[in-house]
PDB file of C-alpha atoms in Angstrom:
ATOM      1  CA  MET A   1      90.069 118.258 121.132  1.00 37.00           C
ATOM      2  CA  SER A   2      91.512 119.320 124.414  1.00 39.00           C
ATOM      3  CA  LYS A   3      93.300 123.019 124.311  1.00 40.00           C
ATOM      4  CA  LEU A   4      96.906 122.771 124.372  1.00 41.00           C
ATOM      5  CA  SER A   5      98.263 124.441 127.643  1.00 43.00           C
ATOM      6  CA  ILE A   6     100.604 127.066 127.152  1.00 44.00           C
ATOM      7  CA  PRO A   7     103.130 127.821 130.733  1.00 48.00           C
ATOM      8  CA  SER A   8     102.213 131.625 131.906  1.00 47.00           C
ATOM      9  CA  GLU A   9     105.881 132.339 131.303  1.00 48.00           C
ATOM     10  CA  GLU A  10     105.582 132.330 127.393  1.00 48.00           C
ATOM     11  CA  ARG A  11     102.129 133.854 127.264  1.00 51.00           C
ATOM     12  CA  ARG A  12     103.940 137.463 127.599  1.00 55.00           C
ATOM     13  CA  TYR A  13     104.650 136.395 123.759  1.00 60.00           C
ATOM     14  CA  GLY A  14     100.933 136.249 122.575  1.00 69.00           C
ATOM     15  CA  ALA A  15      98.960 138.012 120.022  1.00 83.00           C
ATOM     16  CA  PRO A  16      96.152 139.681 121.062  1.00 86.00           C
ATOM     17  CA  ALA A  17      94.560 140.236 117.394  1.00 87.00           C
ATOM     18  CA  LEU A  18      94.539 136.123 116.909  1.00 90.00           C
ATOM     19  CA  ASP A  19      93.667 135.410 120.189  1.00 90.00           C
ATOM     20  CA  LYS A  20      90.437 137.514 119.438  1.00 91.00           C
ATOM     21  CA  GLY A  21      89.649 135.727 115.965  1.00 93.00           C
ATOM     22  CA  LEU A  22      90.249 131.729 118.270  1.00 93.00           C
ATOM     23  CA  ASP A  23      87.949 133.673 120.501  1.00 94.00           C
ATOM     24  CA  ILE A  24      84.927 133.930 117.401  1.00 95.00           C
ATOM     25  CA  LEU A  25      86.068 129.956 116.216  1.00 95.00           C
ATOM     26  CA  GLU A  26      85.906 128.944 119.275  1.00 93.00           C
ATOM     27  CA  HIS A  27      82.569 130.439 120.390  1.00 94.00           C
ATOM     28  CA  LEU A  28      80.608 129.964 117.372  1.00 94.00           C
ATOM     29  CA  SER A  29      81.629 126.065 117.416  1.00 92.00           C
ATOM     30  CA  HIS A  30      79.748 125.703 120.197  1.00 91.00           C
ATOM     31  CA  GLU A  31      76.204 127.543 118.891  1.00 90.00           C
ATOM     32  CA  SER A  32      73.179 125.658 116.611  1.00 88.00           C
ATOM     33  CA  LEU A  33      72.193 129.454 115.126  1.00 92.00           C
ATOM     34  CA  PRO A  34      73.712 131.768 113.715  1.00 94.00           C
ATOM     35  CA  LEU A  35      74.834 134.815 115.790  1.00 95.00           C
ATOM     36  CA  GLY A  36      74.827 138.850 115.443  1.00 95.00           C
ATOM     37  CA  GLN A  37      77.714 140.825 115.619  1.00 94.00           C
ATOM     38  CA  LEU A  38      76.679 142.444 118.979  1.00 95.00           C
ATOM     39  CA  GLU A  39      75.733 138.429 120.544  1.00 95.00           C
ATOM     40  CA  ILE A  40      79.195 137.433 119.628  1.00 96.00           C
ATOM     41  CA  ALA A  41      81.002 141.000 121.257  1.00 95.00           C
ATOM     42  CA  ARG A  42      78.618 140.259 124.201  1.00 95.00           C
ATOM     43  CA  ALA A  43      79.488 136.692 124.866  1.00 95.00           C
ATOM     44  CA  LEU A  44      82.744 137.341 124.809  1.00 95.00           C
ATOM     45  CA  GLY A  45      83.278 140.061 126.577  1.00 94.00           C
ATOM     46  CA  ARG A  46      84.224 142.920 124.290  1.00 93.00           C
ATOM     47  CA  THR A  47      82.493 146.190 122.536  1.00 93.00           C
ATOM     48  CA  PRO A  48      81.427 144.862 118.226  1.00 92.00           C
ATOM     49  CA  GLY A  49      83.995 147.378 117.248  1.00 90.00           C
ATOM     50  CA  GLU A  50      85.926 145.059 118.794  1.00 90.00           C
ATOM     51  CA  ILE A  51      85.117 142.012 116.699  1.00 92.00           C
ATOM     52  CA  TYR A  52      83.765 143.908 113.698  1.00 93.00           C
ATOM     53  CA  ARG A  53      87.265 143.833 111.583  1.00 93.00           C
ATOM     54  CA  MET A  54      87.965 140.410 112.796  1.00 94.00           C
ATOM     55  CA  LEU A  55      84.977 139.290 111.437  1.00 95.00           C
ATOM     56  CA  MET A  56      85.716 140.486 108.571  1.00 95.00           C
ATOM     57  CA  CYS A  57      88.734 138.678 107.891  1.00 95.00           C
ATOM     58  CA  LEU A  58      87.294 135.629 108.732  1.00 95.00           C
ATOM     59  CA  GLU A  59      84.282 135.958 106.644  1.00 95.00           C
ATOM     60  CA  GLU A  60      87.063 136.970 103.644  1.00 94.00           C
ATOM     61  CA  ARG A  61      89.068 134.019 104.554  1.00 94.00           C
ATOM     62  CA  GLY A  62      86.507 131.803 104.250  1.00 94.00           C
ATOM     63  CA  TYR A  63      86.145 130.870 107.829  1.00 94.00           C
ATOM     64  CA  VAL A  64      82.646 132.632 108.677  1.00 95.00           C
ATOM     65  CA  MET A  65      79.966 133.250 106.259  1.00 95.00           C
ATOM     66  CA  ARG A  66      76.893 135.533 106.683  1.00 93.00           C
ATOM     67  CA  ASP A  67      73.503 133.951 107.007  1.00 89.00           C
ATOM     68  CA  GLU A  68      71.321 134.890 104.037  1.00 86.00           C
ATOM     69  CA  GLY A  69      68.602 136.031 106.196  1.00 87.00           C
ATOM     70  CA  SER A  70      69.537 137.158 109.483  1.00 92.00           C
ATOM     71  CA  GLY A  71      73.177 138.809 108.350  1.00 93.00           C
ATOM     72  CA  LYS A  72      74.469 136.916 111.501  1.00 95.00           C
ATOM     73  CA  PHE A  73      77.697 134.765 111.203  1.00 96.00           C
ATOM     74  CA  ARG A  74      77.976 130.946 111.681  1.00 94.00           C
ATOM     75  CA  LEU A  75      80.858 128.569 110.979  1.00 94.00           C
ATOM     76  CA  THR A  76      81.656 127.377 107.129  1.00 93.00           C
ATOM     77  CA  LEU A  77      83.696 123.770 107.220  1.00 89.00           C
ATOM     78  CA  ARG A  78      87.051 125.432 106.035  1.00 87.00           C
ATOM     79  CA  LEU A  79      88.720 124.250 109.901  1.00 85.00           C
ATOM     80  CA  TYR A  80      87.123 120.852 108.918  1.00 77.00           C
ATOM     81  CA  GLU A  81      88.941 120.627 105.719  1.00 77.00           C
ATOM     82  CA  LEU A  82      91.928 122.485 107.119  1.00 77.00           C
ATOM     83  CA  SER A  83      92.053 119.391 109.945  1.00 70.00           C
ATOM     84  CA  HIS A  84      91.270 116.544 107.391  1.00 64.00           C
ATOM     85  CA  ARG A  85      94.649 117.292 105.352  1.00 69.00           C
ATOM     86  CA  GLN A  86      96.661 114.950 107.291  1.00 66.00           C
ATOM     87  CA  ASN A  87      94.750 112.049 108.141  1.00 79.00           C
ATOM     88  CA  SER A  88      94.531 110.929 111.905  1.00 83.00           C
ATOM     89  CA  THR A  89      97.064 107.077 110.825  1.00 86.00           C
ATOM     90  CA  THR A  90      99.888 110.167 109.618  1.00 87.00           C
ATOM     91  CA  LEU A  91      99.069 112.150 113.004  1.00 87.00           C
ATOM     92  CA  LEU A  92      99.449 109.357 115.388  1.00 92.00           C
ATOM     93  CA  ARG A  93     102.383 107.979 113.689  1.00 93.00           C
ATOM     94  CA  LYS A  94     104.461 111.035 113.707  1.00 93.00           C
ATOM     95  CA  ALA A  95     103.374 112.197 117.085  1.00 94.00           C
ATOM     96  CA  ALA A  96     104.411 108.880 118.605  1.00 96.00           C
ATOM     97  CA  ARG A  97     107.308 107.685 116.722  1.00 96.00           C
ATOM     98  CA  LEU A  98     110.334 109.338 119.089  1.00 96.00           C
ATOM     99  CA  PRO A  99     108.481 108.577 122.587  1.00 97.00           C
ATOM    100  CA  MET A 100     108.413 104.813 121.106  1.00 97.00           C
ATOM    101  CA  GLU A 101     111.897 104.513 120.500  1.00 96.00           C
ATOM    102  CA  SER A 102     112.859 106.517 123.859  1.00 96.00           C
ATOM    103  CA  ILE A 103     110.217 103.868 125.882  1.00 96.00           C
ATOM    104  CA  ALA A 104     111.815 100.869 124.214  1.00 95.00           C
ATOM    105  CA  GLU A 105     114.850 101.545 124.732  1.00 94.00           C
ATOM    106  CA  THR A 106     114.600 102.989 128.301  1.00 94.00           C
ATOM    107  CA  VAL A 107     113.034  99.934 129.476  1.00 93.00           C
ATOM    108  CA  GLY A 108     114.559  96.981 127.203  1.00 92.00           C
ATOM    109  CA  GLN A 109     110.646  96.287 125.966  1.00 92.00           C
ATOM    110  CA  ALA A 110     109.138  96.353 122.290  1.00 94.00           C
ATOM    111  CA  CYS A 111     106.153  98.893 122.802  1.00 95.00           C
ATOM    112  CA  HIS A 112     103.671  98.829 120.121  1.00 96.00           C
ATOM    113  CA  LEU A 113     100.550 101.442 119.068  1.00 96.00           C
ATOM    114  CA  SER A 114      97.611  99.807 118.234  1.00 95.00           C
ATOM    115  CA  VAL A 115      94.386 101.477 116.756  1.00 94.00           C
ATOM    116  CA  MET A 116      90.688 100.544 115.884  1.00 92.00           C
ATOM    117  CA  ASN A 117      90.090  99.185 111.970  1.00 89.00           C
ATOM    118  CA  GLY A 118      86.737  98.371 111.320  1.00 86.00           C
ATOM    119  CA  PRO A 119      85.929  95.247 113.289  1.00 87.00           C
ATOM    120  CA  MET A 120      90.111  94.462 113.758  1.00 91.00           C
ATOM    121  CA  LEU A 121      92.678  95.935 115.942  1.00 92.00           C
ATOM    122  CA  LEU A 122      95.290  97.028 113.935  1.00 92.00           C
ATOM    123  CA  VAL A 123      98.796  97.214 114.762  1.00 93.00           C
ATOM    124  CA  LEU A 124      99.821 100.505 113.867  1.00 93.00           C
ATOM    125  CA  MET A 125     103.626 100.830 114.252  1.00 94.00           C
ATOM    126  CA  GLU A 126     106.330  99.241 116.394  1.00 95.00           C
ATOM    127  CA  ARG A 127     109.224  99.766 118.403  1.00 95.00           C
ATOM    128  CA  MET A 128     112.172  97.647 118.996  1.00 92.00           C
ATOM    129  CA  PRO A 129     114.887  97.936 121.729  1.00 91.00           C
ATOM    130  CA  ALA A 130     118.604  97.391 120.937  1.00 85.00           C
ATOM    131  CA  CYS A 131     118.711  94.045 123.191  1.00 76.00           C
ATOM    132  CA  GLN A 132     118.595  90.687 121.463  1.00 65.00           C
ATOM    133  CA  VAL A 133     115.624  89.321 123.311  1.00 72.00           C
ATOM    134  CA  CYS A 134     112.091  90.966 123.631  1.00 76.00           C
ATOM    135  CA  LEU A 135     108.778  89.992 122.643  1.00 80.00           C
ATOM    136  CA  ALA A 136     107.593  91.719 119.515  1.00 81.00           C
ATOM    137  CA  VAL A 137     103.938  91.689 118.014  1.00 84.00           C
ATOM    138  CA  GLY A 138     104.397  92.978 115.196  1.00 84.00           C
ATOM    139  CA  GLU A 139     103.755  96.343 112.952  1.00 89.00           C
ATOM    140  CA  GLY A 140     100.609  95.633 110.521  1.00 90.00           C
ATOM    141  CA  SER A 141      99.330  92.889 113.021  1.00 89.00           C
ATOM    142  CA  ARG A 142      95.471  92.850 113.042  1.00 90.00           C
ATOM    143  CA  MET A 143      93.940  90.743 115.448  1.00 90.00           C
ATOM    144  CA  PRO A 144      89.689  90.789 116.650  1.00 91.00           C
ATOM    145  CA  VAL A 145      89.146  93.595 118.469  1.00 91.00           C
ATOM    146  CA  LEU A 146      87.910  91.512 121.711  1.00 90.00           C
ATOM    147  CA  GLN A 147      90.330  89.533 121.974  1.00 87.00           C
ATOM    148  CA  SER A 148      93.049  92.052 122.513  1.00 88.00           C
ATOM    149  CA  THR A 149      93.661  94.421 125.426  1.00 88.00           C
ATOM    150  CA  SER A 150      93.908  97.841 123.373  1.00 91.00           C
ATOM    151  CA  GLY A 151      90.802  96.685 121.571  1.00 92.00           C
ATOM    152  CA  LYS A 152      88.748  96.555 124.843  1.00 92.00           C
ATOM    153  CA  LEU A 153      90.608  99.516 126.423  1.00 93.00           C
ATOM    154  CA  LEU A 154      89.465 101.897 123.290  1.00 94.00           C
ATOM    155  CA  LEU A 155      86.562 100.358 122.983  1.00 93.00           C
ATOM    156  CA  ALA A 156      85.481 101.410 126.814  1.00 93.00           C
ATOM    157  CA  ASN A 157      86.401 104.814 125.533  1.00 90.00           C
ATOM    158  CA  TRP A 158      83.409 105.248 123.040  1.00 91.00           C
ATOM    159  CA  PRO A 159      79.951 106.783 123.199  1.00 90.00           C
ATOM    160  CA  GLU A 160      78.268 104.388 125.350  1.00 90.00           C
ATOM    161  CA  ALA A 161      75.926 103.901 122.290  1.00 91.00           C
ATOM    162  CA  GLU A 162      77.988 103.700 119.972  1.00 91.00           C
ATOM    163  CA  ALA A 163      80.317 101.179 121.852  1.00 92.00           C
ATOM    164  CA  LEU A 164      76.792  98.792 121.850  1.00 93.00           C
ATOM    165  CA  GLU A 165      76.161  99.442 117.974  1.00 93.00           C
ATOM    166  CA  PHE A 166      79.654  98.280 117.235  1.00 93.00           C
ATOM    167  CA  LEU A 167      79.570  95.311 119.701  1.00 94.00           C
ATOM    168  CA  ASP A 168      75.926  94.463 118.149  1.00 93.00           C
ATOM    169  CA  GLN A 169      77.712  93.516 114.756  1.00 91.00           C
ATOM    170  CA  LEU A 170      80.362  91.594 115.935  1.00 92.00           C
ATOM    171  CA  PRO A 171      79.390  87.936 115.393  1.00 91.00           C
ATOM    172  CA  ASP A 172      81.570  87.587 118.708  1.00 89.00           C
ATOM    173  CA  PHE A 173      79.689  89.531 121.098  1.00 93.00           C
ATOM    174  CA  ARG A 174      76.084  89.234 118.578  1.00 91.00           C
ATOM    175  CA  ASP A 175      76.115  85.189 119.037  1.00 92.00           C
ATOM    176  CA  ALA A 176      77.890  84.832 122.004  1.00 93.00           C
ATOM    177  CA  SER A 177      75.722  84.360 125.443  1.00 94.00           C
ATOM    178  CA  LYS A 178      73.643  86.527 127.312  1.00 94.00           C
ATOM    179  CA  ALA A 179      76.331  85.379 130.591  1.00 95.00           C
ATOM    180  CA  TYR A 180      79.135  86.592 128.369  1.00 93.00           C
ATOM    181  CA  ARG A 181      77.890  90.052 126.668  1.00 94.00           C
ATOM    182  CA  HIS A 182      76.631  90.725 130.405  1.00 95.00           C
ATOM    183  CA  LYS A 183      80.373  90.245 131.576  1.00 94.00           C
ATOM    184  CA  LEU A 184      82.346  91.914 128.749  1.00 94.00           C
ATOM    185  CA  LEU A 185      79.954  94.852 129.034  1.00 94.00           C
ATOM    186  CA  GLN A 186      80.663  95.107 132.908  1.00 94.00           C
ATOM    187  CA  ALA A 187      84.269  94.797 132.268  1.00 92.00           C
ATOM    188  CA  LEU A 188      84.427  97.548 129.001  1.00 94.00           C
ATOM    189  CA  ALA A 189      82.188  99.460 132.069  1.00 93.00           C
ATOM    190  CA  ASP A 190      85.285  99.395 134.427  1.00 93.00           C
ATOM    191  CA  LEU A 191      87.746 100.120 132.012  1.00 92.00           C
ATOM    192  CA  ARG A 192      85.785 103.407 131.034  1.00 91.00           C
ATOM    193  CA  GLY A 193      87.971 106.712 131.552  1.00 88.00           C
ATOM    194  CA  ALA A 194      90.884 104.204 133.433  1.00 90.00           C
ATOM    195  CA  ALA A 195      94.156 105.434 133.050  1.00 91.00           C
ATOM    196  CA  HIS A 196      96.006 101.970 132.028  1.00 93.00           C
ATOM    197  CA  CYS A 197      95.011  98.752 131.775  1.00 92.00           C
ATOM    198  CA  HIS A 198      96.990  95.798 132.852  1.00 92.00           C
ATOM    199  CA  VAL A 199      96.014  91.924 132.281  1.00 88.00           C
ATOM    200  CA  SER A 200      97.080  88.875 130.862  1.00 85.00           C
ATOM    201  CA  SER A 201      97.176  88.140 127.610  1.00 79.00           C
ATOM    202  CA  SER A 202      94.382  86.687 125.909  1.00 74.00           C
ATOM    203  CA  THR A 203      95.759  84.985 123.147  1.00 74.00           C
ATOM    204  CA  THR A 204      98.774  83.632 124.336  1.00 78.00           C
ATOM    205  CA  GLU A 205      99.582  82.084 127.902  1.00 80.00           C
ATOM    206  CA  GLY A 206     102.632  84.215 129.960  1.00 84.00           C
ATOM    207  CA  VAL A 207     101.998  86.688 128.708  1.00 89.00           C
ATOM    208  CA  ALA A 208     101.005  89.887 129.832  1.00 90.00           C
ATOM    209  CA  ASP A 209     100.026  93.474 128.543  1.00 92.00           C
ATOM    210  CA  ILE A 210     100.209  97.148 130.199  1.00 95.00           C
ATOM    211  CA  ALA A 211      97.894  99.402 127.716  1.00 95.00           C
ATOM    212  CA  VAL A 212      97.899 103.472 128.174  1.00 96.00           C
ATOM    213  CA  PRO A 213      95.461 105.135 125.888  1.00 95.00           C
ATOM    214  CA  VAL A 214      96.067 107.741 123.779  1.00 96.00           C
ATOM    215  CA  GLY A 215      94.725 110.342 121.497  1.00 93.00           C
ATOM    216  CA  VAL A 216      91.160 111.557 121.709  1.00 89.00           C
ATOM    217  CA  PRO A 217      88.954 108.994 123.409  1.00 85.00           C
ATOM    218  CA  GLY A 218      86.560 107.913 120.661  1.00 81.00           C
ATOM    219  CA  SER A 219      87.967 110.351 118.312  1.00 83.00           C
ATOM    220  CA  ASP A 220      89.874 109.129 114.760  1.00 82.00           C
ATOM    221  CA  VAL A 221      92.987 110.057 116.717  1.00 86.00           C
ATOM    222  CA  ALA A 222      93.402 107.152 119.297  1.00 91.00           C
ATOM    223  CA  GLY A 223      94.927 104.645 120.254  1.00 95.00           C
ATOM    224  CA  ALA A 224      96.742 102.559 123.023  1.00 96.00           C
ATOM    225  CA  LEU A 225     100.092 102.235 123.576  1.00 97.00           C
ATOM    226  CA  VAL A 226     101.116  99.004 124.829  1.00 96.00           C
ATOM    227  CA  ILE A 227     104.690  96.992 126.343  1.00 94.00           C
ATOM    228  CA  SER A 228     103.659  93.173 125.561  1.00 92.00           C
ATOM    229  CA  TYR A 229     106.250  90.998 128.492  1.00 90.00           C
ATOM    230  CA  LEU A 230     106.553  87.537 129.638  1.00 86.00           C
ATOM    231  CA  SER A 231     104.441  87.653 133.504  1.00 83.00           C
ATOM    232  CA  GLY A 232     105.612  84.241 134.533  1.00 74.00           C
ATOM    233  CA  THR A 233     109.357  85.477 135.160  1.00 75.00           C
ATOM    234  CA  LYS A 234     110.586  87.271 138.513  1.00 74.00           C
ATOM    235  CA  SER A 235     112.005  90.233 136.047  1.00 76.00           C
ATOM    236  CA  GLY A 236     108.589  90.311 134.125  1.00 73.00           C
ATOM    237  CA  GLU A 237     106.411  91.359 137.538  1.00 78.00           C
ATOM    238  CA  LYS A 238     109.408  93.052 139.293  1.00 88.00           C
ATOM    239  CA  ASN A 239     109.859  95.705 136.230  1.00 90.00           C
ATOM    240  CA  TYR A 240     106.205  95.872 135.780  1.00 91.00           C
ATOM    241  CA  PRO A 241     105.842  99.253 137.790  1.00 93.00           C
ATOM    242  CA  ARG A 242     109.139 100.510 135.322  1.00 94.00           C
ATOM    243  CA  TYR A 243     107.308  99.274 132.188  1.00 95.00           C
ATOM    244  CA  LEU A 244     103.689 101.667 133.530  1.00 96.00           C
ATOM    245  CA  GLU A 245     106.031 104.585 134.494  1.00 97.00           C
ATOM    246  CA  ALA A 246     107.445 104.488 130.660  1.00 97.00           C
ATOM    247  CA  LEU A 247     104.164 103.827 129.316  1.00 97.00           C
ATOM    248  CA  LYS A 248     102.441 106.998 130.833  1.00 97.00           C
ATOM    249  CA  ALA A 249     105.372 109.013 130.047  1.00 97.00           C
ATOM    250  CA  GLY A 250     105.898 108.464 126.552  1.00 97.00           C
ATOM    251  CA  ALA A 251     101.699 108.833 126.088  1.00 96.00           C
ATOM    252  CA  ASN A 252     102.075 111.683 127.686  1.00 96.00           C
ATOM    253  CA  GLU A 253     104.692 113.162 125.002  1.00 96.00           C
ATOM    254  CA  ILE A 254     102.535 111.884 122.621  1.00 96.00           C
ATOM    255  CA  ASN A 255      99.608 113.856 123.743  1.00 95.00           C
ATOM    256  CA  ARG A 256     101.642 116.694 123.562  1.00 94.00           C
ATOM    257  CA  ASN A 257     102.920 116.519 119.778  1.00 94.00           C
ATOM    258  CA  LEU A 258      99.371 116.000 119.118  1.00 91.00           C
ATOM    259  CA  GLY A 259      98.319 119.208 120.468  1.00 88.00           C
ATOM    260  CA  ILE A 260      96.662 118.204 123.873  1.00 86.00           C
ATOM    261  CA  ALA A 261      97.040 118.997 127.101  1.00 61.00           C
TER     262      ALA A 261
END
C-alpha cells in the first residue's frame, strides 16, 4: 500500500522516535534475509546506538524477532495480524459510504461500488440520490466478471500471470473462440493502468457505465466506483463530464480514507 502523503506544514508535529521505528519496519519488509543492527543502521543512515533501543522495543512488542543462528533481526507476522483484524469488505464500506453519498447527491444519479467475489462481480454497496427517478443496479447484485465494466477494469489491474490463471478457470473464457479470447486480452491490456473506463453496458441496451478504480489494484482492498446512466439521451451525454469528475473526486476521497496517497 502506498504511503499516506502528509502536507509539509503538518510535519512540524512529527514524532522522531516513531519515525525511526517505522523506518526499521519498512526497511526489514524489503529484505528477504535477517539483518544485523549495524546493517540496519547503515541502510537508514543512523548510528547503531540510535536504533538499539528501538530494536529492543520492537522485539519486546513482537514486531521483530532475532534469528536463532545469527542473532539478526527479521519481521514477525505481527503487522500481518493487525492488518487483518478488519476485513477488506469492512474497510471499503467504511471508506466509501460518505464519498458515495456525496456523489449521488451532487450528480443526481445512483452510484455503486463493485468488488471481485470469486468468478463473479459483487455490488458491495450502492447509494441513491434524493430525486424520484434514477438508474439503479441493486446492492448485493452479482454478475459474471467478464460481463461487467467493473470486472474488466479490476481484472486489468491484476498482475498479468494471475489474471491469465483466473481467466483460464472461467468457462466463458476457456471455452470461447480464439478470436474472442484474443479480443478480450487486448481489451484488458488497453485498460491496464487506466484512470477510468467509459463503455456501453454489455447487459442493458441504452445504458453506459463509467467506472473508476479505488483501493490498491490487484489486492483484496480494491473496487470499482461506478455510475450507470441512460446514454441515449441528450442529458446523459451532456452530463457525462460531471459524472466522471464526481467519480474521480469520490475515488480520491475513498483512497484518502483508506490511507492511500
